[in-house]
CSV table of C-alpha atoms (C1' of nucleotides) in Angstrom, one decimal:
chain,number,residue,atom,x,y,z
A,24,MET,CA,-148.0,-35.2,53.2
A,25,SER,CA,-150.0,-32.2,55.1
A,26,GLY,CA,-149.0,-32.3,58.7
A,27,ASP,CA,-147.0,-35.3,58.4
A,28,ASN,CA,-143.8,-33.5,57.2
A,29,LYS,CA,-142.7,-33.7,60.9
A,30,GLU,CA,-142.7,-37.2,60.5
A,31,PHE,CA,-140.1,-37.2,57.4
A,32,PHE,CA,-137.3,-38.4,59.6
A,33,HIS,CA,-137.6,-41.9,60.5
A,34,TYR,CA,-135.2,-41.6,63.2
A,35,GLU,CA,-136.4,-45.1,64.8
A,36,SER,CA,-135.6,-46.7,61.6
A,37,PHE,CA,-132.4,-45.2,61.2
A,38,PHE,CA,-131.2,-46.3,64.4
A,39,ASP,CA,-132.4,-49.5,63.8
A,40,HIS,CA,-129.7,-49.7,61.4
A,41,ASN,CA,-127.3,-49.0,64.0
A,42,TYR,CA,-128.3,-51.9,66.2
A,43,PRO,CA,-126.8,-54.3,64.0
A,44,PHE,CA,-124.1,-52.4,63.0
A,45,PHE,CA,-123.1,-52.2,66.6
A,46,SER,CA,-124.1,-55.7,67.8
A,47,GLN,CA,-121.7,-57.0,64.9
A,48,HIS,CA,-118.8,-54.8,66.4
A,49,SER,CA,-119.2,-55.8,69.9
A,50,GLY,CA,-119.8,-59.6,69.1
A,51,GLY,CA,-117.1,-59.9,67.0
A,52,GLY,CA,-115.0,-58.0,69.3
A,53,SER,CA,-114.0,-60.0,72.1
A,54,GLY,CA,-116.7,-61.6,74.4
A,55,ASP,CA,-118.8,-58.5,74.6
A,56,PRO,CA,-122.6,-58.9,75.1
A,57,GLN,CA,-124.4,-59.9,72.2
A,58,GLY,CA,-127.8,-59.5,73.6
A,59,PHE,CA,-127.8,-56.2,72.0
A,60,GLU,CA,-130.2,-56.6,69.3
A,61,ALA,CA,-132.6,-53.9,68.7
A,62,PRO,CA,-134.9,-53.8,71.6
A,63,PRO,CA,-138.5,-52.1,71.0
A,64,LEU,CA,-138.3,-48.5,71.9
A,65,PRO,CA,-140.3,-47.5,75.0
A,66,TYR,CA,-140.6,-44.3,73.0
A,67,GLY,CA,-142.4,-43.4,70.0
A,68,GLY,CA,-139.5,-41.7,69.0
A,69,PHE,CA,-137.7,-38.5,69.2
A,70,THR,CA,-140.7,-36.7,69.2
A,71,GLU,CA,-142.3,-38.0,72.4
A,72,TYR,CA,-139.0,-37.9,74.0
A,73,LEU,CA,-138.6,-34.3,73.4
A,74,GLN,CA,-141.9,-32.8,74.3
A,75,SER,CA,-141.2,-29.3,75.6
A,76,SER,CA,-139.5,-26.6,74.1
A,77,ALA,CA,-136.7,-26.3,76.5
A,78,ASP,CA,-135.8,-29.8,75.4
A,79,TYR,CA,-134.9,-28.3,71.8
A,80,GLY,CA,-133.8,-25.2,73.6
A,81,MET,CA,-131.2,-27.5,75.7
A,82,LEU,CA,-130.2,-29.3,72.5
A,83,SER,CA,-129.7,-26.3,70.6
A,84,LYS,CA,-127.6,-24.9,73.5
A,85,ALA,CA,-125.6,-28.1,73.2
A,86,PHE,CA,-125.4,-27.3,69.4
A,87,ASP,CA,-124.7,-23.6,69.6
A,88,LEU,CA,-127.7,-23.5,67.5
A,89,SER,CA,-130.9,-21.5,68.0
A,90,PHE,CA,-133.5,-23.7,67.0
A,91,SER,CA,-136.0,-24.1,69.6
A,92,THR,CA,-138.7,-26.1,67.9
A,93,LYS,CA,-138.7,-29.3,66.4
A,94,GLU,CA,-139.3,-27.9,63.1
A,95,GLU,CA,-136.6,-25.5,63.4
A,96,ALA,CA,-134.0,-28.2,64.7
A,97,PHE,CA,-135.2,-30.9,62.0
A,98,GLY,CA,-137.7,-29.4,59.6
A,99,VAL,CA,-136.7,-28.6,56.1
A,100,PRO,CA,-139.1,-25.9,55.8
A,101,ALA,CA,-138.0,-24.2,58.8
A,102,LEU,CA,-134.5,-24.1,57.0
A,103,GLY,CA,-136.1,-22.5,54.0
A,104,LYS,CA,-137.3,-19.4,56.0
A,105,GLU,CA,-134.9,-19.2,58.7
A,106,LYS,CA,-131.7,-20.5,57.1
A,107,LYS,CA,-130.6,-21.6,60.4
A,108,LEU,CA,-128.1,-24.1,58.8
A,109,GLU,CA,-125.7,-23.9,55.9
A,110,SER,CA,-126.2,-25.7,52.9
A,111,GLU,CA,-123.3,-28.1,54.0
A,112,ASP,CA,-124.6,-28.5,57.4
A,113,ALA,CA,-126.5,-31.5,58.0
A,114,VAL,CA,-128.6,-32.6,61.2
A,115,ILE,CA,-129.1,-35.9,62.4
A,116,ALA,CA,-131.6,-37.3,65.2
A,117,GLY,CA,-132.6,-40.5,66.6
A,118,VAL,CA,-133.4,-42.4,69.7
A,119,SER,CA,-132.1,-45.8,70.7
A,120,THR,CA,-132.2,-47.9,74.0
A,121,ASN,CA,-130.2,-50.6,75.5
A,122,GLU,CA,-131.4,-53.6,77.3
A,123,ASN,CA,-131.5,-51.6,80.3
A,124,SER,CA,-133.7,-49.0,79.1
A,125,SER,CA,-131.5,-46.2,79.3
A,126,VAL,CA,-132.3,-44.1,76.3
A,127,MET,CA,-130.3,-42.4,74.2
A,128,ALA,CA,-131.3,-39.6,71.9
A,129,GLY,CA,-129.1,-37.6,69.8
A,130,VAL,CA,-128.8,-34.8,67.1
A,131,GLY,CA,-125.8,-34.5,65.2
A,132,VAL,CA,-124.8,-31.5,63.6
A,133,MET,CA,-122.2,-31.8,60.8
A,134,SER,CA,-120.8,-29.0,59.0
A,135,VAL,CA,-118.1,-29.2,56.1
A,136,THR,CA,-117.2,-25.9,55.2
A,137,ALA,CA,-117.5,-22.3,57.0
A,138,ASN,CA,-115.4,-20.3,54.6
A,139,SER,CA,-118.3,-18.7,53.5
A,140,SER,CA,-119.4,-14.9,54.2
A,141,PRO,CA,-120.2,-15.1,57.9
A,142,SER,CA,-123.8,-13.4,56.9
A,143,SER,CA,-126.2,-14.1,59.4
A,144,SER,CA,-126.1,-17.6,60.0
A,145,SER,CA,-126.1,-18.8,63.6
A,146,VAL,CA,-124.2,-21.8,62.8
A,147,GLU,CA,-121.7,-19.6,61.1
A,148,VAL,CA,-121.3,-17.8,64.4
A,149,ALA,CA,-121.2,-20.8,66.4
A,150,GLY,CA,-118.3,-22.0,64.4
A,151,GLU,CA,-116.3,-18.9,64.7
A,152,GLU,CA,-117.1,-19.1,68.5
A,153,ASP,CA,-115.4,-22.6,68.7
A,154,TYR,CA,-112.6,-21.8,66.7
A,155,GLY,CA,-112.3,-18.7,68.5
A,156,ALA,CA,-111.7,-20.4,71.4
A,157,CYS,CA,-108.9,-22.7,70.0
A,158,GLU,CA,-107.2,-19.5,68.5
A,159,LYS,CA,-107.6,-17.8,71.6
A,160,ASP,CA,-105.2,-19.9,73.5
A,161,ARG,CA,-102.9,-20.7,70.5
A,162,LYS,CA,-102.5,-16.9,70.8
A,163,LYS,CA,-101.9,-17.1,74.6
A,164,ASN,CA,-99.0,-19.5,73.9
A,165,GLU,CA,-97.5,-17.4,71.4
A,166,GLU,CA,-97.3,-14.7,73.5
A,167,ALA,CA,-96.2,-16.3,76.6
A,168,GLY,CA,-93.3,-18.0,74.8
A,169,GLU,CA,-92.5,-15.3,72.5
A,170,GLU,CA,-89.1,-14.4,73.6
A,171,GLU,CA,-87.9,-17.8,73.2
A,172,ASN,CA,-87.3,-18.7,69.3
A,173,GLY,CA,-87.4,-22.3,69.8
A,174,GLY,CA,-90.6,-23.3,68.2
A,175,GLU,CA,-91.3,-19.7,66.9
A,176,LYS,CA,-91.9,-20.8,63.3
A,177,ASP,CA,-94.7,-23.5,64.2
A,178,LYS,CA,-96.3,-20.5,66.2
A,179,ASN,CA,-95.8,-17.9,63.4
A,180,ILE,CA,-97.5,-20.2,61.1
A,181,THR,CA,-100.3,-20.7,63.6
A,182,LYS,CA,-100.8,-17.0,63.9
A,183,GLN,CA,-100.7,-16.4,60.2
A,184,LYS,CA,-103.4,-19.0,59.8
A,185,LYS,CA,-105.2,-17.5,62.6
A,186,LYS,CA,-104.9,-13.8,61.3
A,187,GLY,CA,-105.5,-14.7,57.7
A,188,GLU,CA,-108.7,-16.2,57.8
A,189,LYS,CA,-111.1,-18.1,60.2
A,190,ARG,CA,-110.6,-21.8,60.5
A,191,GLN,CA,-112.9,-23.8,59.8
A,192,ARG,CA,-114.7,-25.3,62.8
A,193,GLU,CA,-114.8,-28.8,63.7
A,194,PRO,CA,-117.8,-31.2,63.0
A,195,ARG,CA,-119.6,-31.5,66.1
A,196,PHE,CA,-121.7,-34.5,67.4
A,197,ALA,CA,-123.9,-34.1,70.5
A,198,PHE,CA,-126.5,-36.8,72.1
A,199,MET,CA,-128.2,-37.2,75.2
A,200,THR,CA,-127.6,-40.3,77.3
A,201,LYS,CA,-129.9,-41.0,80.5
A,202,SER,CA,-127.0,-42.1,82.8
A,203,GLU,CA,-126.0,-41.6,86.4
A,204,VAL,CA,-122.5,-41.4,85.4
A,205,ASP,CA,-121.4,-38.0,83.9
A,206,HIS,CA,-118.6,-39.3,81.9
A,207,LEU,CA,-119.4,-42.0,79.9
A,208,GLU,CA,-117.0,-45.0,78.7
A,209,ASP,CA,-116.6,-44.8,75.1
A,210,GLY,CA,-113.5,-46.5,74.5
A,211,TYR,CA,-111.1,-43.4,74.3
A,212,ARG,CA,-108.9,-41.8,76.8
A,213,TRP,CA,-110.0,-38.4,77.8
A,214,ARG,CA,-108.2,-35.9,80.1
A,215,LYS,CA,-110.3,-33.1,81.9
A,216,TYR,CA,-109.1,-29.8,81.0
A,217,GLY,CA,-111.5,-27.6,82.7
A,218,GLN,CA,-114.9,-27.4,84.4
A,219,LYS,CA,-117.2,-24.7,84.2
A,220,ALA,CA,-120.7,-23.4,86.1
A,221,VAL,CA,-123.3,-23.4,83.5
A,222,LYS,CA,-125.7,-20.6,83.4
A,223,ASN,CA,-129.1,-21.6,84.8
A,224,SER,CA,-128.0,-24.8,85.8
A,225,ASN,CA,-127.0,-26.5,88.9
A,226,TYR,CA,-124.7,-28.9,87.2
A,227,PRO,CA,-121.4,-28.0,85.7
A,228,ARG,CA,-120.1,-28.7,82.4
A,229,SER,CA,-116.7,-30.6,81.8
A,230,TYR,CA,-114.1,-30.3,79.1
A,231,TYR,CA,-112.2,-33.2,78.1
A,232,ARG,CA,-109.5,-33.8,75.3
A,233,CYS,CA,-108.4,-36.8,73.6
A,234,THR,CA,-105.2,-37.9,75.4
A,235,THR,CA,-103.7,-39.2,72.4
A,236,GLN,CA,-101.3,-37.1,70.9
A,237,LYS,CA,-101.9,-35.0,67.7
A,238,CYS,CA,-105.5,-36.1,68.5
A,239,THR,CA,-107.6,-32.8,68.6
A,240,VAL,CA,-110.7,-34.1,69.7
A,241,LYS,CA,-112.5,-32.5,72.7
A,242,LYS,CA,-115.6,-33.6,74.4
A,243,ARG,CA,-118.1,-31.4,76.6
A,244,VAL,CA,-120.2,-33.2,79.2
A,245,GLU,CA,-122.9,-31.8,81.0
A,246,ARG,CA,-126.2,-32.8,83.0
A,247,SER,CA,-129.5,-31.6,81.6
A,248,HIS,CA,-130.7,-29.1,83.7
A,249,GLN,CA,-134.1,-29.8,82.6
A,250,ASP,CA,-133.8,-33.7,83.6
A,251,PRO,CA,-130.9,-34.4,85.7
A,252,SER,CA,-130.7,-38.1,84.5
A,253,ILE,CA,-129.7,-37.0,81.4
A,254,VAL,CA,-126.3,-36.5,80.2
A,255,ILE,CA,-125.5,-34.4,77.3
A,256,THR,CA,-122.2,-35.3,75.5
A,257,THR,CA,-120.9,-33.1,72.7
A,258,TYR,CA,-117.8,-34.6,70.6
A,259,GLU,CA,-115.8,-32.1,68.3
A,260,GLY,CA,-113.4,-33.4,66.1
A,261,GLN,CA,-112.5,-36.2,64.7
A,262,HIS,CA,-110.0,-38.9,66.1
A,263,THR,CA,-106.8,-39.2,64.2
A,264,HIS,CA,-106.6,-42.9,65.8
A,265,HIS,CA,-108.1,-46.0,66.3
A,266,CYS,CA,-110.1,-46.6,69.7
A,267,PRO,CA,-107.5,-47.7,72.5
A,268,ALA,CA,-110.0,-50.0,73.9
A,269,ASN,CA,-109.5,-52.1,71.0
A,270,VAL,CA,-105.8,-52.4,71.5
A,271,ARG,CA,-105.6,-52.0,75.3
A,272,GLY,CA,-107.6,-55.2,75.8
A,273,SER,CA,-110.1,-53.3,77.7
A,274,SER,CA,-113.1,-54.1,75.7
A,275,HIS,CA,-113.8,-56.3,78.8
A,276,LEU,CA,-114.6,-53.0,80.4
A,277,LEU,CA,-117.1,-52.6,78.2
A,278,ALA,CA,-118.5,-56.0,78.3
A,279,ASN,CA,-118.6,-56.2,82.0
A,280,GLN,CA,-118.8,-53.2,84.1
A,281,SER,CA,-120.8,-50.5,82.6
A,282,SER,CA,-122.1,-51.7,79.5
A,283,ALA,CA,-125.4,-50.4,80.3
A,284,MET,CA,-123.6,-47.1,80.1
A,285,ALA,CA,-121.2,-47.7,77.6
A,286,MET,CA,-123.3,-48.8,74.8
A,287,PRO,CA,-125.4,-45.7,73.9
A,288,SER,CA,-122.3,-43.5,74.1
A,289,PHE,CA,-120.2,-45.7,72.2
A,290,ARG,CA,-122.7,-46.3,69.6
A,291,ALA,CA,-123.3,-42.5,69.2
A,292,GLU,CA,-119.5,-41.9,69.2
A,293,LEU,CA,-119.0,-44.4,66.4
A,294,PHE,CA,-122.0,-42.9,64.7
A,295,GLY,CA,-120.6,-39.3,65.3
A,296,ARG,CA,-117.5,-40.7,63.8
A,297,GLN,CA,-119.0,-41.7,60.8
A,298,LEU,CA,-120.5,-38.4,60.1
A,299,THR,CA,-117.4,-36.4,60.6
A,300,GLN,CA,-115.6,-38.8,58.5
A,301,LEU,CA,-117.9,-38.5,56.2
A,302,GLY,CA,-118.4,-34.7,56.1
A,303,LEU,CA,-114.3,-34.4,55.7
A,304,ALA,CA,-114.1,-36.8,53.2
A,305,ASN,CA,-117.2,-35.6,50.9
A,306,PRO,CA,-117.3,-32.0,51.0
A,307,SER,CA,-119.1,-31.5,47.8
A,308,ALA,CA,-120.8,-34.9,48.2
A,309,SER,CA,-123.5,-33.8,50.3
A,310,SER,CA,-125.9,-31.5,48.2
A,311,GLY,CA,-127.3,-29.9,51.3
A,312,TYR,CA,-129.3,-30.4,54.4
A,313,GLY,CA,-132.6,-31.1,52.9
A,314,ASN,CA,-131.0,-33.9,50.2
A,315,PHE,CA,-129.3,-35.2,53.4
A,316,LEU,CA,-132.4,-35.5,55.5
A,317,GLN,CA,-134.4,-36.7,52.9
A,318,ASN,CA,-131.8,-39.4,52.0
A,319,LEU,CA,-131.7,-40.1,55.3
A,320,ALA,CA,-135.5,-40.4,55.9
A,321,ALA,CA,-135.9,-42.6,52.7
A,322,PRO,CA,-137.4,-45.9,53.4
A,323,SER,CA,-134.5,-47.5,52.7
A,324,GLN,CA,-134.9,-51.0,53.4
A,325,GLN,CA,-132.1,-52.0,50.7
A,326,LEU,CA,-129.6,-50.6,53.0
A,327,GLN,CA,-127.0,-53.1,54.0
A,328,ILE,CA,-125.2,-53.1,57.5
A,329,PRO,CA,-122.0,-53.3,56.8
A,330,TYR,CA,-119.0,-54.4,59.2
A,331,TYR,CA,-117.5,-52.4,61.8
A,332,GLY,CA,-115.4,-49.3,60.6
A,333,ALA,CA,-117.6,-48.6,57.7
A,334,LEU,CA,-118.6,-45.1,57.0
A,335,LEU,CA,-121.7,-43.6,56.8
A,336,GLN,CA,-121.7,-43.7,53.1
A,337,ASP,CA,-121.4,-47.2,53.2
A,338,ILE,CA,-124.2,-47.5,55.1
A,339,MET,CA,-126.3,-45.2,53.3
A,340,PRO,CA,-125.2,-44.7,49.9
A,341,SER,CA,-127.4,-42.4,48.7
A,342,PHE,CA,-126.7,-39.9,51.1
A,343,VAL,CA,-123.5,-39.1,49.8
A,344,LYS,CA,-124.6,-39.4,46.3
A,345,SER,CA,-125.8,-36.1,44.4
A,346,SER,CA,-129.1,-36.0,45.3
A,347,GLN,CA,-131.3,-37.2,42.3
A,348,PRO,CA,-133.7,-34.8,40.4
B,3,DC,C1',-93.1,-40.4,91.0
B,4,DG,C1',-95.8,-39.6,87.0
B,5,DG,C1',-100.1,-38.8,85.1
B,6,DA,C1',-104.8,-37.1,86.0
B,7,DT,C1',-107.7,-33.8,87.8
B,8,DT,C1',-108.8,-29.5,90.3
B,9,DT,C1',-109.6,-25.0,90.6
B,10,DG,C1',-108.9,-20.0,89.8
B,11,DA,C1',-107.1,-16.9,86.5
B,12,DC,C1',-107.2,-15.4,81.9
B,13,DC,C1',-108.8,-14.3,77.2
B,14,DC,C1',-112.3,-13.1,74.1
B,15,DG,C1',-116.7,-13.0,71.7
B,16,DC,C1',-120.8,-10.6,72.2
B,17,DG,C1',-124.8,-8.1,73.8
B,18,DC,C1',-126.7,-4.0,75.8
C,12,DG,C1',-117.1,0.7,76.7
C,13,DC,C1',-118.3,-2.5,80.0
C,14,DG,C1',-120.0,-6.7,81.9
C,15,DC,C1',-121.3,-11.4,81.2
C,16,DG,C1',-120.8,-15.9,79.8
C,17,DG,C1',-117.9,-20.1,77.5
C,18,DG,C1',-113.8,-22.0,76.8
C,19,DT,C1',-108.7,-22.9,78.1
C,20,DC,C1',-104.6,-22.7,80.7
C,21,DA,C1',-101.6,-23.9,84.2
C,22,DA,C1',-100.3,-24.3,88.9
C,23,DA,C1',-101.5,-26.8,92.6
C,24,DT,C1',-102.9,-30.9,94.1
C,25,DC,C1',-104.5,-35.6,94.5
C,26,DC,C1',-103.7,-40.5,93.6
C,27,DG,C1',-102.2,-44.8,92.3
DNA sequence: CGGATTTGACCCGCGC
DNA sequence: GCGCGGGTCAAATCCG
């Protein structure tokens, strides 16, 4: 394939698969706009949209990864030489649009396990960092409520866990959306719990947590420093419940108001959920990053678009199968 | 009045 | 060891 190996990832077609996938949902939901057939892409694809290395740097920052070029971000060869990702990590990318020409470009990083030796993997480090944060506040709480013996057992357990081993990090999914509003409606309820100034950026980063009890999903939202019209949203974790919008009857919100804004993020969130579910459900199934991408890149016209709520393995059976020789 | 947001303080990992 | 930056907490405040 010579220099074409960079084109091995057919992101457009990949997201095309998601169009009917999404449209079917919105249409079947309740009077949501059905006109969301896949529009022609205004960009040639991810490569054209992310032109500068700064763009990749921006994405990499969102993921706490260290790639800075497209090849590093998406290229298998780069993995071979740099070993930026663990074998169980997977990366996806894509770009899509809605009818208002808002553009969504996304890259997802999915990690299944993180118990191997820390080594020098930047991804591993990123994961620790993440969970380090979780443990931090846990510890804080423990110490604060140390005197009371009420919920001591839980805390002790937590502490033990914390001490014994590093927790495996939550899967993440980040994407960029061209949007005027920072916090995109995605059907879930979020409570903001923090905001920090981002270094080298005029725009702050907001931290959200899913308001549903027992749901530990978090979400970071920041505006791109390079292109302020772009919002970078990073989901972390997996919802343990259904989308409240489906039961709250707020689908009209998606349909009316900000459909243009809501669609890309919603679809992406959906997409991210599929990935995370897949990752958690099939730790040993994914045989590696390379296979993941190759399977993803495979010209799989045979892929069927299933019903809403299907997992990624339903969409792409070859993805979860162990790699063929 | 209850839930969400704001915002300064705090913790911790990491690089120097 | 120290400072910096990211992430979170929690009291104060806002708002419907």
